[in-house]
PDB file of C-alpha atoms in Angstrom:
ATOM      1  CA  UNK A   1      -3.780 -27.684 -29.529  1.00  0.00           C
ATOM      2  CA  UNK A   2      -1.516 -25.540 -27.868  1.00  0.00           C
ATOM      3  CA  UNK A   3       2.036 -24.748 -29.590  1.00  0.00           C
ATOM      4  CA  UNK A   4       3.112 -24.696 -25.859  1.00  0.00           C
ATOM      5  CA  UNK A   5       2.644 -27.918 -23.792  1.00  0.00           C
ATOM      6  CA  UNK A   6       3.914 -28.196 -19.804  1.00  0.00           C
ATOM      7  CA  UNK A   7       4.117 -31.220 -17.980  1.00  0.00           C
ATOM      8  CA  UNK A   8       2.912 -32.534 -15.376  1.00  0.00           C
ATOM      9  CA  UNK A   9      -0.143 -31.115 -15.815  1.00  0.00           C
ATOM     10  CA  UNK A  10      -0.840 -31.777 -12.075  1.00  0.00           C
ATOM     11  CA  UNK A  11       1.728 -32.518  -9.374  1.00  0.00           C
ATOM     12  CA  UNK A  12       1.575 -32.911  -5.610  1.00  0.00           C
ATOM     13  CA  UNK A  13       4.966 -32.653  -3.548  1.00  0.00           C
ATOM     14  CA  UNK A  14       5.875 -32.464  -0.235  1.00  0.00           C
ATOM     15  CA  UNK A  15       7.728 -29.903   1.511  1.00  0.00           C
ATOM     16  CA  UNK A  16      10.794 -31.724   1.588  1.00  0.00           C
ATOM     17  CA  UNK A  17      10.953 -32.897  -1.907  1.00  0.00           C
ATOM     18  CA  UNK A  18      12.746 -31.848  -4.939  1.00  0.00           C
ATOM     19  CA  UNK A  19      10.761 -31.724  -8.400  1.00  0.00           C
ATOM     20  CA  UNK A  20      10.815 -30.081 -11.910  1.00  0.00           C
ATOM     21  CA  UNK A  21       8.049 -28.411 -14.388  1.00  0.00           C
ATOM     22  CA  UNK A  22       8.799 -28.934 -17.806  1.00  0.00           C
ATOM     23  CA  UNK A  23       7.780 -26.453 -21.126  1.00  0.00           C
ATOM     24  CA  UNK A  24       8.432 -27.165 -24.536  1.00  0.00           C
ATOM     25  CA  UNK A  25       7.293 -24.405 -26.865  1.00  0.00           C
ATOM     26  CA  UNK A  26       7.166 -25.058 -30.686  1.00  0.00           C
ATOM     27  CA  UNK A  27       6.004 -21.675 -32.336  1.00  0.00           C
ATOM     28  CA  UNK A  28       9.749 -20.274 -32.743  1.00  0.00           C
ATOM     29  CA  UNK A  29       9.942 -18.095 -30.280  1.00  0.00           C
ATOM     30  CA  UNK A  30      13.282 -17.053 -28.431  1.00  0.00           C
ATOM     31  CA  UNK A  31      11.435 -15.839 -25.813  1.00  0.00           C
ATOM     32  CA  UNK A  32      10.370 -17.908 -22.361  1.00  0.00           C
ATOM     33  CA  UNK A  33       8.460 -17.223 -18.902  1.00  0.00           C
ATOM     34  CA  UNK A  34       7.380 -18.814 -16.144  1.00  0.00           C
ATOM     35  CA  UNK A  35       3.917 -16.949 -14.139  1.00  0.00           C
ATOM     36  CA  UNK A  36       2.452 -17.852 -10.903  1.00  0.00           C
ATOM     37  CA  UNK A  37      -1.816 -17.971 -11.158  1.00  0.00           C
ATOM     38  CA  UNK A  38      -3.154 -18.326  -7.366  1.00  0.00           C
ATOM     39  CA  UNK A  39      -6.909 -17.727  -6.631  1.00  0.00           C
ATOM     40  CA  UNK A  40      -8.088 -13.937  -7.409  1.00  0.00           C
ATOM     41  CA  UNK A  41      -4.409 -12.647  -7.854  1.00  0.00           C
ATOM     42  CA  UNK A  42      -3.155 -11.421 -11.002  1.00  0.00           C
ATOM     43  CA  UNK A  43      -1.104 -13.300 -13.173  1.00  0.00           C
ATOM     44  CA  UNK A  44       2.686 -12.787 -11.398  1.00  0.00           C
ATOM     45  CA  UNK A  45       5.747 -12.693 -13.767  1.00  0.00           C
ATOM     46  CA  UNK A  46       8.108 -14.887 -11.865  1.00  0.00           C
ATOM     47  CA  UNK A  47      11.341 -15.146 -14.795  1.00  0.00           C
ATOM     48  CA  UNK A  48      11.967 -14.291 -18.395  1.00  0.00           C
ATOM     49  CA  UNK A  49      14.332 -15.613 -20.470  1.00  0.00           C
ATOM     50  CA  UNK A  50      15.607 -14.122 -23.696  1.00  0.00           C
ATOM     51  CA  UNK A  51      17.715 -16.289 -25.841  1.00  0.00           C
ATOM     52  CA  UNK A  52      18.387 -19.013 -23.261  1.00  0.00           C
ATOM     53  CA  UNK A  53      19.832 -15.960 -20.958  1.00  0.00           C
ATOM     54  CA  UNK A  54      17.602 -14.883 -17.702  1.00  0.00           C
ATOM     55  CA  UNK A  55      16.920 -10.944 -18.054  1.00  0.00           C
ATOM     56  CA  UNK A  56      14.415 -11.108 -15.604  1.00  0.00           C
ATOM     57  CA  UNK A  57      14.143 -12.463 -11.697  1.00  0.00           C
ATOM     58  CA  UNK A  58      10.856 -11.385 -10.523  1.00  0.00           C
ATOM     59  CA  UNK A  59      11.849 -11.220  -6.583  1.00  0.00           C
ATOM     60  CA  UNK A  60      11.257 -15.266  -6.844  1.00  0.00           C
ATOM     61  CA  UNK A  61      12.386 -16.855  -3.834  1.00  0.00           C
ATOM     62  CA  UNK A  62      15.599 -19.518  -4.086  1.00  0.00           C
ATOM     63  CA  UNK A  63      13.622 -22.523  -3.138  1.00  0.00           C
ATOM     64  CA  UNK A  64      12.083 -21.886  -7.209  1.00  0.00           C
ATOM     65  CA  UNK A  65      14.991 -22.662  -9.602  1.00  0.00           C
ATOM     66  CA  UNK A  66      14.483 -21.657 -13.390  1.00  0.00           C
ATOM     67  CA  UNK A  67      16.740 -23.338 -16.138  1.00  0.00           C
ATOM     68  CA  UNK A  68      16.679 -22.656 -19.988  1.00  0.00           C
ATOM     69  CA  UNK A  69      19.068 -24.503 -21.683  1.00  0.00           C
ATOM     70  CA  UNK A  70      17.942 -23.719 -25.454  1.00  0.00           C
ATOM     71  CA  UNK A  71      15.291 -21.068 -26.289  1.00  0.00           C
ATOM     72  CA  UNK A  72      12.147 -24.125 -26.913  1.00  0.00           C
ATOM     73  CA  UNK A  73      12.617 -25.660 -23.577  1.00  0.00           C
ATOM     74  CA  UNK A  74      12.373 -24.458 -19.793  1.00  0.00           C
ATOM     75  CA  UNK A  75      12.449 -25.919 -16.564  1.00  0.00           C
ATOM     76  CA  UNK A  76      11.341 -24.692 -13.072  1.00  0.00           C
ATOM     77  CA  UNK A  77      13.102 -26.773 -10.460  1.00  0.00           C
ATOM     78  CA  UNK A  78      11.411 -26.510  -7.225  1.00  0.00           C
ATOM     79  CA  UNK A  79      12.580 -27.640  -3.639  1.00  0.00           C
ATOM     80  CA  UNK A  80      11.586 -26.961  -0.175  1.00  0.00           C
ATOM     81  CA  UNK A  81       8.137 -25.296  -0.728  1.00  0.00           C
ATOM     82  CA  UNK A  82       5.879 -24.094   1.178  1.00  0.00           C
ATOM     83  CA  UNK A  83       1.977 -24.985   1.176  1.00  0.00           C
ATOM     84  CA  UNK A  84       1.700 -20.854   0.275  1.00  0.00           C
ATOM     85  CA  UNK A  85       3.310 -22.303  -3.115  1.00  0.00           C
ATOM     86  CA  UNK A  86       0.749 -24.237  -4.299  1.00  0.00           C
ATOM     87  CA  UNK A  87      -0.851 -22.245  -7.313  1.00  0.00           C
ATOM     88  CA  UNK A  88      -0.985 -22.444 -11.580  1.00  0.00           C
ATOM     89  CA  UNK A  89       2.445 -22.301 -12.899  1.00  0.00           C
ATOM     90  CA  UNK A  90       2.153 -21.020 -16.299  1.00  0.00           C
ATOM     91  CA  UNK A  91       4.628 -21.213 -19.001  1.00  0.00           C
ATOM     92  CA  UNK A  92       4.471 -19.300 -21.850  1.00  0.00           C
ATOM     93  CA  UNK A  93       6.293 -17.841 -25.235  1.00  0.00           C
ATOM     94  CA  UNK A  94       6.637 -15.064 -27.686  1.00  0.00           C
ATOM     95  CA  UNK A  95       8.868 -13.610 -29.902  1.00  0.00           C
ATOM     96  CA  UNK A  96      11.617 -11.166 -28.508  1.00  0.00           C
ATOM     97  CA  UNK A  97      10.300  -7.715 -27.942  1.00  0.00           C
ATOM     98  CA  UNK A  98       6.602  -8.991 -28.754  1.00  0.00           C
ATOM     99  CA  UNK A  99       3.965  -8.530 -26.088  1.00  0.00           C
ATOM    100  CA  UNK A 100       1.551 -11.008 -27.553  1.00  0.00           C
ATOM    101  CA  UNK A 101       2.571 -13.959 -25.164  1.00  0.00           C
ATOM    102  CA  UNK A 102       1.513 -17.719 -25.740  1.00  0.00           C
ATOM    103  CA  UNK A 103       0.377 -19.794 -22.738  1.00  0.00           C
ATOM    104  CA  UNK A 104       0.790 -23.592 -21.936  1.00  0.00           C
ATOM    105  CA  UNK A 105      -1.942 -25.130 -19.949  1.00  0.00           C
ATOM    106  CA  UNK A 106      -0.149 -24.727 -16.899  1.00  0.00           C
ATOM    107  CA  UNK A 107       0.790 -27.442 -13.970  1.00  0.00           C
ATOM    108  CA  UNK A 108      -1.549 -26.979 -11.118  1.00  0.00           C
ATOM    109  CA  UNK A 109       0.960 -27.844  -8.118  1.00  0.00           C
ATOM    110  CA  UNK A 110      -0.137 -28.456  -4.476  1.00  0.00           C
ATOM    111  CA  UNK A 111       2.529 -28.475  -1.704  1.00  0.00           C
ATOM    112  CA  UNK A 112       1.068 -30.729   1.138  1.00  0.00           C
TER     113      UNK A 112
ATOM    114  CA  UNK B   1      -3.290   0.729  -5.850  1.00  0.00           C
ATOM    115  CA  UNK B   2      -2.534  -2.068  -8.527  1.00  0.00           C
ATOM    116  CA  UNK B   3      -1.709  -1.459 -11.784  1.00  0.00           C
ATOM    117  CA  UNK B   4      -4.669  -3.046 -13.391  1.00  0.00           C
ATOM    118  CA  UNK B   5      -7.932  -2.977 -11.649  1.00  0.00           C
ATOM    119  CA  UNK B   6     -10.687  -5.611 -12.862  1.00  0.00           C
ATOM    120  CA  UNK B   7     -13.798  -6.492 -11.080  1.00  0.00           C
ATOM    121  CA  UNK B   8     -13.372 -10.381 -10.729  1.00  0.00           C
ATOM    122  CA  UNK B   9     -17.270 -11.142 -11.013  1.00  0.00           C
ATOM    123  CA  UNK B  10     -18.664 -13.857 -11.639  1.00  0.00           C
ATOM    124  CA  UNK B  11     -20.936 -11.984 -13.855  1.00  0.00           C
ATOM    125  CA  UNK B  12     -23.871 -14.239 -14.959  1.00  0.00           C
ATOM    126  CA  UNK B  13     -25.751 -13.639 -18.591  1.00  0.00           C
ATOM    127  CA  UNK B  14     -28.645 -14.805 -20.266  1.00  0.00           C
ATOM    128  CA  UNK B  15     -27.434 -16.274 -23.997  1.00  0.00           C
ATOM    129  CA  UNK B  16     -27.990 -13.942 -26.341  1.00  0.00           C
ATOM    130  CA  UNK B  17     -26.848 -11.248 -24.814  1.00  0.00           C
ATOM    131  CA  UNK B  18     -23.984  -8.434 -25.286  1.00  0.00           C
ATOM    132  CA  UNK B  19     -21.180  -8.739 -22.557  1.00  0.00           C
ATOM    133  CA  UNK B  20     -18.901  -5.646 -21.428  1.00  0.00           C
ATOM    134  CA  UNK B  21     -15.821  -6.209 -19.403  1.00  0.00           C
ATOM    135  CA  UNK B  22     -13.714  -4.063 -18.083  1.00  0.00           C
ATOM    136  CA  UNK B  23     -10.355  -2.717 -16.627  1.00  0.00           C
ATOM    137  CA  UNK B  24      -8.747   0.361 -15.204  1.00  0.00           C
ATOM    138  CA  UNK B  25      -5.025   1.079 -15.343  1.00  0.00           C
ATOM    139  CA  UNK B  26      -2.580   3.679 -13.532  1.00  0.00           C
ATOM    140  CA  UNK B  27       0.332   3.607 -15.934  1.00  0.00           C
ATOM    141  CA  UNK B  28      -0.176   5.798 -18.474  1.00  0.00           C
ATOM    142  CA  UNK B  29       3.574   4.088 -20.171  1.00  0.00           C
ATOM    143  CA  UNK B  30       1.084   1.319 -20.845  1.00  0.00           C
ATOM    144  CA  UNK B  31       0.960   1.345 -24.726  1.00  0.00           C
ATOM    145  CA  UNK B  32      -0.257  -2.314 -25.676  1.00  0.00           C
ATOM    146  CA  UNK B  33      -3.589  -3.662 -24.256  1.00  0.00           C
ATOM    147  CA  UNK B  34      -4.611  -7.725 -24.254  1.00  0.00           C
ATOM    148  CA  UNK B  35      -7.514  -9.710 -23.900  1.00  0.00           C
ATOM    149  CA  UNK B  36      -6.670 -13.591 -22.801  1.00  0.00           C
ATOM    150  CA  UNK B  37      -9.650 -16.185 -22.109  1.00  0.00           C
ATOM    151  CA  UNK B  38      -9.095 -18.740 -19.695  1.00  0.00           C
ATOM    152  CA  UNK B  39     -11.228 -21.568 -19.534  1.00  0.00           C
ATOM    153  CA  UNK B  40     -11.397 -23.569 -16.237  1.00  0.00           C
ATOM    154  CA  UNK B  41      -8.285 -26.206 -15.840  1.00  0.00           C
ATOM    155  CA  UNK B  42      -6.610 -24.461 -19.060  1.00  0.00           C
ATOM    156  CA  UNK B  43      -4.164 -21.868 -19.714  1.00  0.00           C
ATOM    157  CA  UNK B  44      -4.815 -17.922 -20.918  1.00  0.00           C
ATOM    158  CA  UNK B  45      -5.576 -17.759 -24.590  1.00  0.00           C
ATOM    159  CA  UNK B  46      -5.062 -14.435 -26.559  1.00  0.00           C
ATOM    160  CA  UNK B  47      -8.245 -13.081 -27.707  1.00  0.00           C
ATOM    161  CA  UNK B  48      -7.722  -9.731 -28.801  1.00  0.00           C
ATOM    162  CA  UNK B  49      -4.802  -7.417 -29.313  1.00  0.00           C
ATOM    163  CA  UNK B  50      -4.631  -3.907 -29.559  1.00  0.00           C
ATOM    164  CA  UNK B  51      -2.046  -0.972 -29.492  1.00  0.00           C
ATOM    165  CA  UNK B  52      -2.671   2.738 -28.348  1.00  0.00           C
ATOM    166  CA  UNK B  53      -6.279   4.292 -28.530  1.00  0.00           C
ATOM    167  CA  UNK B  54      -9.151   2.924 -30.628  1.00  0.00           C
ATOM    168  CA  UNK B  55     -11.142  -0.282 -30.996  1.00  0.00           C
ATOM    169  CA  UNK B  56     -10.709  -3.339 -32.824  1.00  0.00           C
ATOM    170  CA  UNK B  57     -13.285  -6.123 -34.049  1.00  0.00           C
ATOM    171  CA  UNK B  58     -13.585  -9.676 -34.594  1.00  0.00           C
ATOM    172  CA  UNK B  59     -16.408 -11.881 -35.115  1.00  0.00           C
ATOM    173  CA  UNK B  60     -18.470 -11.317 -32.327  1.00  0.00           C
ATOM    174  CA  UNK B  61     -15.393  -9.362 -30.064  1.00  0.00           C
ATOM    175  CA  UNK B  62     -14.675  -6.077 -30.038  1.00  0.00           C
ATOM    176  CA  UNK B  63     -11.706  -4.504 -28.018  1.00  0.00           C
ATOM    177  CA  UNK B  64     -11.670  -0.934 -26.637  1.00  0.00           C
ATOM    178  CA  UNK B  65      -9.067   1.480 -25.449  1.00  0.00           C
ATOM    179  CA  UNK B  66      -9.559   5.356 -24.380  1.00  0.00           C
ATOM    180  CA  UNK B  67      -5.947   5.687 -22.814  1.00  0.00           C
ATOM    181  CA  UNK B  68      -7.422   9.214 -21.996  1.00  0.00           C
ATOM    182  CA  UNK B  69      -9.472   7.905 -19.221  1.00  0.00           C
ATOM    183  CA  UNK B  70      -7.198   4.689 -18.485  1.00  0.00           C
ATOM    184  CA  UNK B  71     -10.078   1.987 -19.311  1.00  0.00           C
ATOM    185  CA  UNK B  72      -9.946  -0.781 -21.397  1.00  0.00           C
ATOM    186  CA  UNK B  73     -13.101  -2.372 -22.946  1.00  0.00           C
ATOM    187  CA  UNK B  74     -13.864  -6.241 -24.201  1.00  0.00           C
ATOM    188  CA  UNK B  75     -17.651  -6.395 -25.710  1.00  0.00           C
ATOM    189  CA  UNK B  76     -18.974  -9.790 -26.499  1.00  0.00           C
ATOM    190  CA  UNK B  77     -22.207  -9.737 -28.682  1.00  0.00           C
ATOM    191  CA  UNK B  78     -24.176 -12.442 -29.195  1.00  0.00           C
ATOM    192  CA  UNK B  79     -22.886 -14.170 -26.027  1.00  0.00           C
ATOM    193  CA  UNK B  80     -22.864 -18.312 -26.370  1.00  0.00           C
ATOM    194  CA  UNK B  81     -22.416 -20.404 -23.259  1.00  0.00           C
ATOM    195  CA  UNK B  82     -18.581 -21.648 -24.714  1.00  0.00           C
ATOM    196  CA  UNK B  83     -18.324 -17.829 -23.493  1.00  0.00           C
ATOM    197  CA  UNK B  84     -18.195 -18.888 -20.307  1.00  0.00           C
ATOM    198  CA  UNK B  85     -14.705 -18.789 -19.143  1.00  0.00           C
ATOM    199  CA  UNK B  86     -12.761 -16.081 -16.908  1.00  0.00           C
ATOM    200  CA  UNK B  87     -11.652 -12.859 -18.954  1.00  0.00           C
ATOM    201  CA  UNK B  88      -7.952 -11.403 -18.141  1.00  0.00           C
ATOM    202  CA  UNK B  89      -7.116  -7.783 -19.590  1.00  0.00           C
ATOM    203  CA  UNK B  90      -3.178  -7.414 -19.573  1.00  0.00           C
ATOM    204  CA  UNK B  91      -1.119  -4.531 -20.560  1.00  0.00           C
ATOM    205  CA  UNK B  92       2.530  -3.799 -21.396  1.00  0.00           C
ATOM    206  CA  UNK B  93       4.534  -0.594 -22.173  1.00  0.00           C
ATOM    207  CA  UNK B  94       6.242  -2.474 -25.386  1.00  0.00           C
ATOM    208  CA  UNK B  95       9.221  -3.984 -25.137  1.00  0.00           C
ATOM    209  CA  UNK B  96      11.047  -6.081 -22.745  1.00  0.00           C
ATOM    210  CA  UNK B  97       8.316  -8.481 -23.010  1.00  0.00           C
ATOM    211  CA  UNK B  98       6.449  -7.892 -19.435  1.00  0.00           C
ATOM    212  CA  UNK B  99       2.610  -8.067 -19.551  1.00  0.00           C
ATOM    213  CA  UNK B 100       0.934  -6.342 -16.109  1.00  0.00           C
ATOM    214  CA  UNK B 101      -2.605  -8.427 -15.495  1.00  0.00           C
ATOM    215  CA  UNK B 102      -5.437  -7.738 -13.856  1.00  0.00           C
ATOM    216  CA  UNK B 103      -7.132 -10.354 -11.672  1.00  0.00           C
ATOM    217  CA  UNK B 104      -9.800 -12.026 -14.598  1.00  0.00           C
ATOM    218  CA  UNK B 105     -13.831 -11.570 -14.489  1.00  0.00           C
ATOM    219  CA  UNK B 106     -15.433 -14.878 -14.327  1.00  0.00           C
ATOM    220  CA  UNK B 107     -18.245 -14.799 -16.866  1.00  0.00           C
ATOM    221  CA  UNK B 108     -21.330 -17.143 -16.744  1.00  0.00           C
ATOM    222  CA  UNK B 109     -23.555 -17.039 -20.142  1.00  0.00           C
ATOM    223  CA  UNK B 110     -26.263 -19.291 -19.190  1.00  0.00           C
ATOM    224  CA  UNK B 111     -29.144 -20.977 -21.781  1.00  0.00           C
TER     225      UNK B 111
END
């Protein structure tokens, strides 16, 4: 069982709607992320946070709003995708300045 | 050129047998090296960790580095079918938290 769980683990949106990804980590760690999996692409960094503060912004376009608001829990509130959106979304966790990251199972979202 | 380089496969095995994997990287900053497993409809795990030059072991795994030549190493002896899952290398320069993957090989071990 993974000390990182997302939900939903699935979710199918249209373009025009508004919906959030939940994480909830419970290892300790003050460290968050959100990473984008799409078919044969590297892993893409899309945020870190650091102690509920963003030190990261991966290029991510607007329409993909992150939100931490205490260092076990982080949103991803998305609106206005685009099919080219649908992908993995990973969470995941680790201590600060540790490289050793800890990954959720992910919510597999498809933008119709 | 990316920054990690890994031949995505599939690679198909008969049980029994030992595994290599491999990845390439340009960055020669890159000081920490990872190993995750993904199994299909799940998230990375961490399988092996290692820092700088050398090899670790465990169990059946052992983990490579030669940052001389920029290649990174995961040998599976013994291979099962639960092997069968896609294998992500992923390095960092330490610090700051930001792993750089490669694109996974899909491995098949097959009875």
């Amino acid at each position: 069982e993974t000390g990182v769980t997302q939900t939903p683990r699935h979710l199918v949106m249209g373009m025009t709607n508004k919906k959030s990804l939940k994480c909830e980590q419970h290892l300790g760690h003050n460290a968050m992320y959100w990473y984008k999996q799409s078919a044969k692409k590297p892993l893409e960094l899309m945020f870190v946070y650091n102690f509920k503060e963003q030190t990261e912004n991966n290029s991510v376009p607007s329409r993909f709003s992150p939100e931490c608001p205490n260092s076990s829990h982080l949103f991803l509130h998305l609106h206005t995708l685009q099919p080219e959106d649908s992908a993995l979304y990973l969470c995941a966790s680790s201590p600060i300045g540790g490289t050793e990251a800890f990954f959720g199972q992910g919510t597999r979202l498809t933008v119709v | 050129q990316k920054e990690v380089e890994q031949d995505p496969g599939p690679l198909s095995v008969p049980e029994g047998a030992i595994v290599s994997l491999n990845c390439t990287y340009s960055n020669s900053a890159f000081q920490y090296f990872m190993w995750y497993r993904q199994y299909s409809r799940k998230g990375p795990e961490l399988l092996m960790y290692t820092y700088s030059s050398g090899n670790k072991e465990d169990g059946r795994f052992t983990a490579q580095v030669d940052k001389s030549s920029k290649y990174i190493s995961l040998f599976i002896r013994d291979s099962q079918p639960s092997d069968s899952a896609t294998y992500l290398c992923a390095t960092a320069t330490g610090g700051g938290n930001k792993l750089t993957f490669g694109t996974g090989t899909q491995l098949k071990v097959e009875l």
